[in-house]
Amino acid sequence: MHRSQGFTPLHSACDGGHRDVVVELLRAGADHTLVSWDGKTPLDVAGSRGLEGLVELLRQHAADRSTAVQVAARSSLVLVGPGGAGKTTLAVRLKAGNFEKQDPTHGLLVHEWSVPECEGQPPLLFSIWDLGGQEEYWSTHAFFMVREAQYVTVYNGRNNDKDCVDEYLHRIKLLVPGKAPLLVATRAWEGGFEAQEPPAPVLQAHGIDSKAIIRLSSETGQGVEQLKQAIISVAAKMSGPSDWLSQANLKVREEVGAM
């Protein structure tokens, strides 16, 4: 039983018999075990008021939490860039840790990347939104670009993709102003070639130092760890608290993820 916290909002809702408020407070993470100054939990308060419905609700909540599993908070990671830039192979490399040659994405693919707890860093779960870069899909990008997400602009470092990077960076700036741009050049060092850089005026316009461009190869894995750490560092500051899932809901999530 937790230490005294005075009369919490959950205590007050139970005292007043406000079932809907109790439900919302529990859903928002209110601690049902906190003790008021007079030694009562919310369950005790509901019982003293003869509110059997609330008593049963709180008992069921306590039972569910006793068998629940803490899972990672979910973050959204959006990959944008020209068609054929290597967004899908990069998403697979992040998710699975290996290289799988992929066809260009038409429309949208969503990948899940799980980062386990490490050295005090809580576990993280990323939904990677892999947006097709072909021009016919540009108009749909706005539907998937939200302020809470991280954005990675990806271009092929061995062709002329660098010349259209500005369009993607500008679109991100318009849709989600204030997001620090993260720029990735793929196919770096493959065959001894270094990744080309976008024109200096483009980098300057978006506040990007050329040294901050993450050069990597999804095929060899070189540079991928640097990108992972950059993404995790930002997510650790952005992500909310971990979620709690019942055993039944956890099983459903695992079954869906395996499909």
Short mmCIF file of N, CA and C in Angstrom, two decimals, residues 44-194:
data_model
loop_
_atom_site.label_atom_id
_atom_site.label_comp_id
_atom_site.label_asym_id
_atom_site.label_seq_id
_atom_site.Cartn_x
_atom_site.Cartn_y
_atom_site.Cartn_z
N ASP A 44 -11.68 1.80 -0.11
CA ASP A 44 -12.26 1.97 1.23
C ASP A 44 -13.33 3.06 1.23
N VAL A 45 -13.05 4.15 0.51
CA VAL A 45 -14.00 5.27 0.45
C VAL A 45 -15.30 4.82 -0.20
N ALA A 46 -15.17 4.11 -1.34
CA ALA A 46 -16.37 3.64 -2.04
C ALA A 46 -17.16 2.68 -1.16
N GLY A 47 -16.45 1.81 -0.43
CA GLY A 47 -17.12 0.86 0.46
C GLY A 47 -17.84 1.55 1.59
N SER A 48 -17.21 2.60 2.16
CA SER A 48 -17.83 3.31 3.28
C SER A 48 -19.08 4.06 2.85
N ARG A 49 -19.18 4.36 1.56
CA ARG A 49 -20.35 5.06 1.03
C ARG A 49 -21.41 4.08 0.53
N GLY A 50 -21.13 2.79 0.64
CA GLY A 50 -22.10 1.79 0.20
C GLY A 50 -22.25 1.72 -1.31
N LEU A 51 -21.21 2.11 -2.03
CA LEU A 51 -21.28 2.14 -3.50
C LEU A 51 -20.72 0.83 -4.06
N GLU A 52 -21.57 -0.20 -4.04
CA GLU A 52 -21.10 -1.54 -4.42
C GLU A 52 -20.61 -1.60 -5.86
N GLY A 53 -21.23 -0.81 -6.75
CA GLY A 53 -20.79 -0.80 -8.15
C GLY A 53 -19.36 -0.31 -8.29
N LEU A 54 -19.03 0.75 -7.55
CA LEU A 54 -17.67 1.28 -7.59
C LEU A 54 -16.69 0.33 -6.90
N VAL A 55 -17.14 -0.30 -5.83
CA VAL A 55 -16.29 -1.28 -5.14
C VAL A 55 -15.89 -2.39 -6.10
N GLU A 56 -16.86 -2.92 -6.84
CA GLU A 56 -16.58 -3.99 -7.79
C GLU A 56 -15.66 -3.50 -8.91
N LEU A 57 -15.90 -2.27 -9.39
CA LEU A 57 -15.06 -1.69 -10.44
C LEU A 57 -13.60 -1.59 -9.98
N LEU A 58 -13.39 -1.09 -8.77
CA LEU A 58 -12.03 -0.93 -8.25
C LEU A 58 -11.36 -2.27 -7.99
N ARG A 59 -12.13 -3.24 -7.51
CA ARG A 59 -11.57 -4.57 -7.28
C ARG A 59 -11.14 -5.22 -8.60
N GLN A 60 -11.97 -5.05 -9.62
CA GLN A 60 -11.64 -5.62 -10.93
C GLN A 60 -10.41 -4.93 -11.51
N HIS A 61 -10.33 -3.61 -11.33
CA HIS A 61 -9.16 -2.87 -11.81
C HIS A 61 -7.89 -3.36 -11.12
N ALA A 62 -7.98 -3.57 -9.80
CA ALA A 62 -6.82 -4.06 -9.04
C ALA A 62 -6.41 -5.44 -9.53
N ALA A 63 -7.40 -6.30 -9.81
CA ALA A 63 -7.10 -7.65 -10.29
C ALA A 63 -6.44 -7.60 -11.66
N ASP A 64 -6.95 -6.72 -12.53
CA ASP A 64 -6.38 -6.60 -13.88
C ASP A 64 -4.93 -6.11 -13.81
N ARG A 65 -4.67 -5.13 -12.94
CA ARG A 65 -3.32 -4.59 -12.85
C ARG A 65 -2.34 -5.59 -12.25
N SER A 66 -2.83 -6.48 -11.40
CA SER A 66 -1.93 -7.44 -10.77
C SER A 66 -1.38 -8.44 -11.77
N THR A 67 -2.08 -8.63 -12.90
CA THR A 67 -1.61 -9.57 -13.92
C THR A 67 -1.21 -8.85 -15.20
N ALA A 68 -1.25 -7.51 -15.19
CA ALA A 68 -0.93 -6.75 -16.40
C ALA A 68 0.57 -6.75 -16.65
N VAL A 69 0.93 -6.47 -17.88
CA VAL A 69 2.32 -6.42 -18.30
C VAL A 69 2.65 -5.02 -18.77
N GLN A 70 3.76 -4.48 -18.28
CA GLN A 70 4.16 -3.15 -18.71
C GLN A 70 4.84 -3.25 -20.07
N VAL A 71 4.36 -2.48 -21.03
CA VAL A 71 4.92 -2.51 -22.37
C VAL A 71 5.42 -1.11 -22.73
N ALA A 72 6.23 -1.05 -23.74
CA ALA A 72 6.87 0.21 -24.11
C ALA A 72 5.87 1.22 -24.63
N ALA A 73 6.16 2.48 -24.33
CA ALA A 73 5.38 3.56 -24.93
C ALA A 73 5.65 3.56 -26.43
N ARG A 74 4.64 3.90 -27.20
CA ARG A 74 4.75 3.85 -28.66
C ARG A 74 5.06 5.24 -29.21
N SER A 75 6.04 5.31 -30.11
CA SER A 75 6.39 6.55 -30.79
C SER A 75 6.25 6.34 -32.29
N SER A 76 5.98 7.42 -33.00
CA SER A 76 5.86 7.36 -34.45
C SER A 76 7.12 7.91 -35.09
N LEU A 77 7.63 7.18 -36.08
CA LEU A 77 8.81 7.58 -36.83
C LEU A 77 8.42 7.59 -38.30
N VAL A 78 8.50 8.74 -38.94
CA VAL A 78 8.05 8.89 -40.32
C VAL A 78 9.25 9.04 -41.24
N LEU A 79 9.36 8.14 -42.22
CA LEU A 79 10.43 8.20 -43.22
C LEU A 79 9.88 8.81 -44.49
N VAL A 80 10.48 9.90 -44.95
CA VAL A 80 10.06 10.53 -46.20
C VAL A 80 11.28 10.68 -47.10
N GLY A 81 11.02 10.78 -48.39
CA GLY A 81 12.10 10.95 -49.35
C GLY A 81 11.69 10.43 -50.70
N PRO A 82 12.53 10.62 -51.71
CA PRO A 82 12.19 10.20 -53.07
C PRO A 82 11.95 8.70 -53.17
N GLY A 83 11.18 8.30 -54.17
CA GLY A 83 10.98 6.88 -54.43
C GLY A 83 12.30 6.21 -54.76
N GLY A 84 12.54 5.05 -54.18
CA GLY A 84 13.78 4.33 -54.44
C GLY A 84 14.96 4.82 -53.62
N ALA A 85 14.71 5.68 -52.62
CA ALA A 85 15.81 6.21 -51.81
C ALA A 85 16.34 5.19 -50.82
N GLY A 86 15.57 4.13 -50.56
CA GLY A 86 16.01 3.12 -49.60
C GLY A 86 15.31 3.21 -48.27
N LYS A 87 14.13 3.83 -48.25
CA LYS A 87 13.40 3.98 -46.98
C LYS A 87 12.95 2.62 -46.43
N THR A 88 12.44 1.76 -47.31
CA THR A 88 11.92 0.47 -46.85
C THR A 88 13.04 -0.44 -46.36
N THR A 89 14.15 -0.50 -47.10
CA THR A 89 15.27 -1.33 -46.64
C THR A 89 15.83 -0.79 -45.32
N LEU A 90 15.79 0.53 -45.16
CA LEU A 90 16.25 1.12 -43.89
C LEU A 90 15.29 0.76 -42.76
N ALA A 91 13.99 0.81 -43.02
CA ALA A 91 13.00 0.45 -42.00
C ALA A 91 13.18 -1.00 -41.57
N VAL A 92 13.43 -1.88 -42.54
CA VAL A 92 13.63 -3.30 -42.22
C VAL A 92 14.92 -3.49 -41.43
N ARG A 93 15.96 -2.75 -41.81
CA ARG A 93 17.23 -2.83 -41.08
C ARG A 93 17.05 -2.39 -39.62
N LEU A 94 16.29 -1.31 -39.41
CA LEU A 94 16.03 -0.84 -38.04
C LEU A 94 15.23 -1.88 -37.27
N LYS A 95 14.21 -2.43 -37.92
CA LYS A 95 13.29 -3.35 -37.25
C LYS A 95 13.93 -4.71 -36.98
N ALA A 96 14.56 -5.28 -38.00
CA ALA A 96 15.02 -6.67 -37.91
C ALA A 96 16.53 -6.80 -37.73
N GLY A 97 17.27 -5.73 -38.01
CA GLY A 97 18.71 -5.79 -37.84
C GLY A 97 19.45 -6.44 -38.98
N ASN A 98 18.75 -6.72 -40.09
CA ASN A 98 19.43 -7.32 -41.24
C ASN A 98 19.01 -6.62 -42.53
N PHE A 99 19.66 -6.99 -43.62
CA PHE A 99 19.38 -6.38 -44.92
C PHE A 99 18.50 -7.30 -45.75
N GLU A 100 17.42 -6.74 -46.26
CA GLU A 100 16.54 -7.45 -47.19
C GLU A 100 16.23 -6.51 -48.34
N LYS A 101 16.60 -6.90 -49.53
CA LYS A 101 16.34 -6.05 -50.70
C LYS A 101 14.83 -5.90 -50.87
N GLN A 102 14.38 -4.66 -51.06
CA GLN A 102 12.95 -4.36 -51.12
C GLN A 102 12.60 -3.62 -52.41
N ASP A 103 11.38 -3.82 -52.88
CA ASP A 103 10.87 -3.03 -53.99
C ASP A 103 10.42 -1.68 -53.45
N PRO A 104 10.40 -0.64 -54.30
CA PRO A 104 9.91 0.67 -53.85
C PRO A 104 8.49 0.57 -53.30
N THR A 105 8.22 1.32 -52.24
CA THR A 105 6.90 1.31 -51.61
C THR A 105 5.92 2.15 -52.41
N HIS A 106 4.75 1.59 -52.66
CA HIS A 106 3.67 2.33 -53.30
C HIS A 106 2.59 2.55 -52.26
N GLY A 107 2.42 3.81 -51.86
CA GLY A 107 1.44 4.11 -50.83
C GLY A 107 2.10 4.23 -49.47
N LEU A 108 1.82 3.27 -48.59
CA LEU A 108 2.31 3.34 -47.22
C LEU A 108 2.56 1.95 -46.66
N LEU A 109 3.67 1.80 -45.96
CA LEU A 109 3.94 0.59 -45.18
C LEU A 109 4.21 1.02 -43.74
N VAL A 110 3.78 0.20 -42.80
CA VAL A 110 4.04 0.48 -41.38
C VAL A 110 4.82 -0.70 -40.80
N HIS A 111 5.96 -0.40 -40.21
CA HIS A 111 6.81 -1.41 -39.58
C HIS A 111 6.86 -1.13 -38.08
N GLU A 112 7.05 -2.17 -37.28
CA GLU A 112 7.21 -1.98 -35.83
C GLU A 112 8.64 -2.31 -35.43
N TRP A 113 9.24 -1.40 -34.71
CA TRP A 113 10.62 -1.55 -34.24
C TRP A 113 10.61 -1.45 -32.73
N SER A 114 11.04 -2.53 -32.08
CA SER A 114 11.04 -2.59 -30.62
C SER A 114 12.47 -2.41 -30.10
N VAL A 115 12.64 -1.48 -29.17
CA VAL A 115 13.95 -1.22 -28.56
C VAL A 115 13.86 -1.63 -27.10
N PRO A 116 14.60 -2.66 -26.68
CA PRO A 116 14.50 -3.13 -25.29
C PRO A 116 15.09 -2.14 -24.30
N GLU A 117 14.72 -2.31 -23.04
CA GLU A 117 15.26 -1.48 -21.96
C GLU A 117 16.77 -1.69 -21.87
N CYS A 118 17.50 -0.61 -21.65
CA CYS A 118 18.95 -0.72 -21.58
C CYS A 118 19.53 0.40 -20.73
N GLU A 119 20.29 0.04 -19.70
CA GLU A 119 21.02 0.99 -18.86
C GLU A 119 20.14 2.16 -18.40
N GLY A 120 18.98 1.83 -17.86
CA GLY A 120 18.10 2.86 -17.34
C GLY A 120 17.18 3.48 -18.37
N GLN A 121 17.42 3.20 -19.65
CA GLN A 121 16.56 3.69 -20.70
C GLN A 121 15.34 2.78 -20.81
N PRO A 122 14.12 3.31 -20.62
CA PRO A 122 12.94 2.45 -20.69
C PRO A 122 12.76 1.87 -22.09
N PRO A 123 12.04 0.76 -22.20
CA PRO A 123 11.80 0.18 -23.52
C PRO A 123 11.01 1.14 -24.40
N LEU A 124 11.26 1.07 -25.70
CA LEU A 124 10.58 1.94 -26.65
C LEU A 124 10.01 1.09 -27.78
N LEU A 125 8.89 1.53 -28.32
CA LEU A 125 8.28 0.85 -29.46
C LEU A 125 7.97 1.90 -30.52
N PHE A 126 8.52 1.71 -31.70
CA PHE A 126 8.32 2.66 -32.79
C PHE A 126 7.41 2.08 -33.86
N SER A 127 6.45 2.87 -34.29
CA SER A 127 5.72 2.58 -35.52
C SER A 127 6.41 3.38 -36.61
N ILE A 128 7.06 2.67 -37.54
CA ILE A 128 7.79 3.34 -38.62
C ILE A 128 6.86 3.50 -39.81
N TRP A 129 6.53 4.74 -40.14
CA TRP A 129 5.66 5.04 -41.28
C TRP A 129 6.55 5.27 -42.50
N ASP A 130 6.47 4.33 -43.42
CA ASP A 130 7.30 4.34 -44.63
C ASP A 130 6.43 4.86 -45.78
N LEU A 131 6.59 6.16 -46.08
CA LEU A 131 5.73 6.81 -47.08
C LEU A 131 6.33 6.69 -48.47
N GLY A 132 5.52 6.20 -49.41
CA GLY A 132 5.96 6.11 -50.80
C GLY A 132 6.40 7.47 -51.31
N GLY A 133 7.56 7.51 -51.96
CA GLY A 133 8.11 8.79 -52.39
C GLY A 133 7.73 9.21 -53.79
N GLN A 134 6.99 8.36 -54.51
CA GLN A 134 6.60 8.73 -55.86
C GLN A 134 5.69 9.95 -55.84
N GLU A 135 5.78 10.77 -56.86
CA GLU A 135 5.08 12.05 -56.88
C GLU A 135 3.58 11.91 -56.68
N GLU A 136 3.00 10.81 -57.17
CA GLU A 136 1.54 10.65 -57.06
C GLU A 136 1.08 10.47 -55.61
N TYR A 137 2.02 10.20 -54.69
CA TYR A 137 1.64 10.00 -53.29
C TYR A 137 1.90 11.24 -52.43
N TRP A 138 2.51 12.26 -53.00
CA TRP A 138 2.84 13.43 -52.19
C TRP A 138 1.63 14.04 -51.51
N SER A 139 0.52 14.07 -52.23
CA SER A 139 -0.67 14.73 -51.67
C SER A 139 -1.21 14.00 -50.44
N THR A 140 -0.83 12.72 -50.27
CA THR A 140 -1.34 11.95 -49.12
C THR A 140 -0.45 12.08 -47.89
N HIS A 141 0.75 12.63 -48.05
CA HIS A 141 1.70 12.67 -46.93
C HIS A 141 1.15 13.43 -45.74
N ALA A 142 0.40 14.50 -46.00
CA ALA A 142 -0.10 15.34 -44.91
C ALA A 142 -0.97 14.55 -43.94
N PHE A 143 -1.62 13.48 -44.41
CA PHE A 143 -2.49 12.70 -43.54
C PHE A 143 -1.70 11.95 -42.47
N PHE A 144 -0.41 11.72 -42.72
CA PHE A 144 0.38 10.89 -41.82
C PHE A 144 1.44 11.69 -41.06
N MET A 145 1.45 13.00 -41.24
CA MET A 145 2.47 13.83 -40.62
C MET A 145 1.85 14.60 -39.45
N VAL A 146 2.23 14.21 -38.25
CA VAL A 146 1.68 14.82 -37.05
C VAL A 146 2.81 15.38 -36.21
N ARG A 147 2.50 16.35 -35.39
CA ARG A 147 3.52 17.05 -34.62
C ARG A 147 4.28 16.12 -33.67
N GLU A 148 3.61 15.09 -33.15
CA GLU A 148 4.23 14.24 -32.14
C GLU A 148 5.27 13.28 -32.71
N ALA A 149 5.31 13.12 -34.04
CA ALA A 149 6.21 12.13 -34.64
C ALA A 149 7.62 12.68 -34.83
N GLN A 150 8.55 11.74 -35.02
CA GLN A 150 9.90 12.09 -35.48
C GLN A 150 9.94 11.94 -36.99
N TYR A 151 10.73 12.78 -37.65
CA TYR A 151 10.81 12.72 -39.11
C TYR A 151 12.24 12.53 -39.57
N VAL A 152 12.41 11.60 -40.52
CA VAL A 152 13.71 11.34 -41.11
C VAL A 152 13.57 11.49 -42.62
N THR A 153 14.32 12.43 -43.20
CA THR A 153 14.33 12.60 -44.65
C THR A 153 15.46 11.74 -45.20
N VAL A 154 15.11 10.83 -46.10
CA VAL A 154 16.05 9.84 -46.62
C VAL A 154 16.29 10.09 -48.11
N TYR A 155 17.55 10.09 -48.51
CA TYR A 155 17.85 10.20 -49.94
C TYR A 155 18.98 9.26 -50.31
N ASN A 156 19.01 8.84 -51.56
CA ASN A 156 20.05 7.97 -52.08
C ASN A 156 21.31 8.80 -52.31
N GLY A 157 22.36 8.48 -51.59
CA GLY A 157 23.59 9.28 -51.66
C GLY A 157 24.41 9.05 -52.90
N ARG A 158 23.93 8.18 -53.83
CA ARG A 158 24.73 7.88 -55.01
C ARG A 158 24.07 8.30 -56.31
N ASN A 159 22.95 9.03 -56.22
CA ASN A 159 22.35 9.54 -57.46
C ASN A 159 21.95 11.00 -57.26
N ASN A 160 20.99 11.47 -58.03
CA ASN A 160 20.61 12.88 -57.96
C ASN A 160 19.53 13.18 -56.92
N ASP A 161 19.24 12.24 -56.04
CA ASP A 161 18.24 12.48 -54.99
C ASP A 161 18.56 13.73 -54.18
N LYS A 162 19.84 14.00 -54.01
CA LYS A 162 20.25 15.15 -53.19
C LYS A 162 19.64 16.45 -53.69
N ASP A 163 19.31 16.49 -54.99
CA ASP A 163 18.80 17.73 -55.58
C ASP A 163 17.33 17.98 -55.27
N CYS A 164 16.61 16.96 -54.74
CA CYS A 164 15.19 17.17 -54.41
C CYS A 164 14.93 17.07 -52.91
N VAL A 165 16.01 16.99 -52.12
CA VAL A 165 15.86 16.92 -50.67
C VAL A 165 15.12 18.13 -50.13
N ASP A 166 15.38 19.29 -50.72
CA ASP A 166 14.76 20.53 -50.25
C ASP A 166 13.24 20.43 -50.21
N GLU A 167 12.64 19.77 -51.21
CA GLU A 167 11.18 19.65 -51.28
C GLU A 167 10.64 18.92 -50.06
N TYR A 168 11.32 17.87 -49.63
CA TYR A 168 10.84 17.08 -48.49
C TYR A 168 11.07 17.81 -47.17
N LEU A 169 12.23 18.43 -47.04
CA LEU A 169 12.49 19.19 -45.82
C LEU A 169 11.52 20.35 -45.68
N HIS A 170 11.22 20.99 -46.81
CA HIS A 170 10.29 22.13 -46.78
C HIS A 170 8.89 21.66 -46.40
N ARG A 171 8.48 20.49 -46.92
CA ARG A 171 7.15 19.97 -46.62
C ARG A 171 7.01 19.65 -45.13
N ILE A 172 8.05 19.08 -44.55
CA ILE A 172 8.03 18.80 -43.12
C ILE A 172 7.92 20.10 -42.32
N LYS A 173 8.68 21.10 -42.74
CA LYS A 173 8.67 22.39 -42.04
C LYS A 173 7.29 23.03 -42.09
N LEU A 174 6.59 22.89 -43.23
CA LEU A 174 5.25 23.47 -43.36
C LEU A 174 4.22 22.73 -42.52
N LEU A 175 4.29 21.40 -42.55
CA LEU A 175 3.27 20.59 -41.88
C LEU A 175 3.51 20.49 -40.38
N VAL A 176 4.76 20.42 -39.97
CA VAL A 176 5.09 20.29 -38.55
C VAL A 176 6.23 21.25 -38.21
N PRO A 177 5.95 22.54 -38.18
CA PRO A 177 7.01 23.52 -37.90
C PRO A 177 7.64 23.28 -36.53
N GLY A 178 8.93 23.55 -36.48
CA GLY A 178 9.64 23.41 -35.21
C GLY A 178 10.35 22.09 -35.04
N LYS A 179 10.12 21.13 -35.95
CA LYS A 179 10.80 19.85 -35.84
C LYS A 179 12.23 19.97 -36.36
N ALA A 180 13.19 19.52 -35.56
CA ALA A 180 14.58 19.52 -36.00
C ALA A 180 14.75 18.48 -37.10
N PRO A 181 15.26 18.88 -38.27
CA PRO A 181 15.37 17.92 -39.37
C PRO A 181 16.48 16.90 -39.15
N LEU A 182 16.19 15.66 -39.50
CA LEU A 182 17.18 14.59 -39.45
C LEU A 182 17.34 14.08 -40.88
N LEU A 183 18.54 14.20 -41.41
CA LEU A 183 18.78 13.90 -42.82
C LEU A 183 19.69 12.69 -42.94
N VAL A 184 19.28 11.72 -43.77
CA VAL A 184 20.01 10.46 -43.91
C VAL A 184 20.34 10.21 -45.37
N ALA A 185 21.61 9.93 -45.64
CA ALA A 185 22.07 9.56 -46.99
C ALA A 185 22.31 8.05 -47.00
N THR A 186 21.59 7.34 -47.85
CA THR A 186 21.73 5.89 -47.93
C THR A 186 22.78 5.50 -48.98
N ARG A 187 23.15 4.23 -48.96
CA ARG A 187 24.11 3.63 -49.89
C ARG A 187 25.50 4.25 -49.77
N ALA A 188 25.79 4.80 -48.62
CA ALA A 188 27.12 5.37 -48.38
C ALA A 188 28.16 4.27 -48.30
N TRP A 189 29.32 4.54 -48.84
CA TRP A 189 30.49 3.65 -48.80
C TRP A 189 30.33 2.36 -49.59
N GLU A 190 29.19 2.13 -50.19
CA GLU A 190 29.04 0.90 -50.98
C GLU A 190 29.87 1.03 -52.25
N GLY A 191 30.74 0.06 -52.49
CA GLY A 191 31.61 0.13 -53.66
C GLY A 191 32.65 1.22 -53.56
N GLY A 192 32.90 1.70 -52.34
CA GLY A 192 33.92 2.72 -52.16
C GLY A 192 33.43 4.14 -52.40
N PHE A 193 32.14 4.32 -52.69
CA PHE A 193 31.61 5.65 -52.97
C PHE A 193 31.17 6.35 -51.68
N GLU A 194 31.49 7.62 -51.56
CA GLU A 194 30.99 8.42 -50.46
C GLU A 194 29.66 9.05 -50.86
#
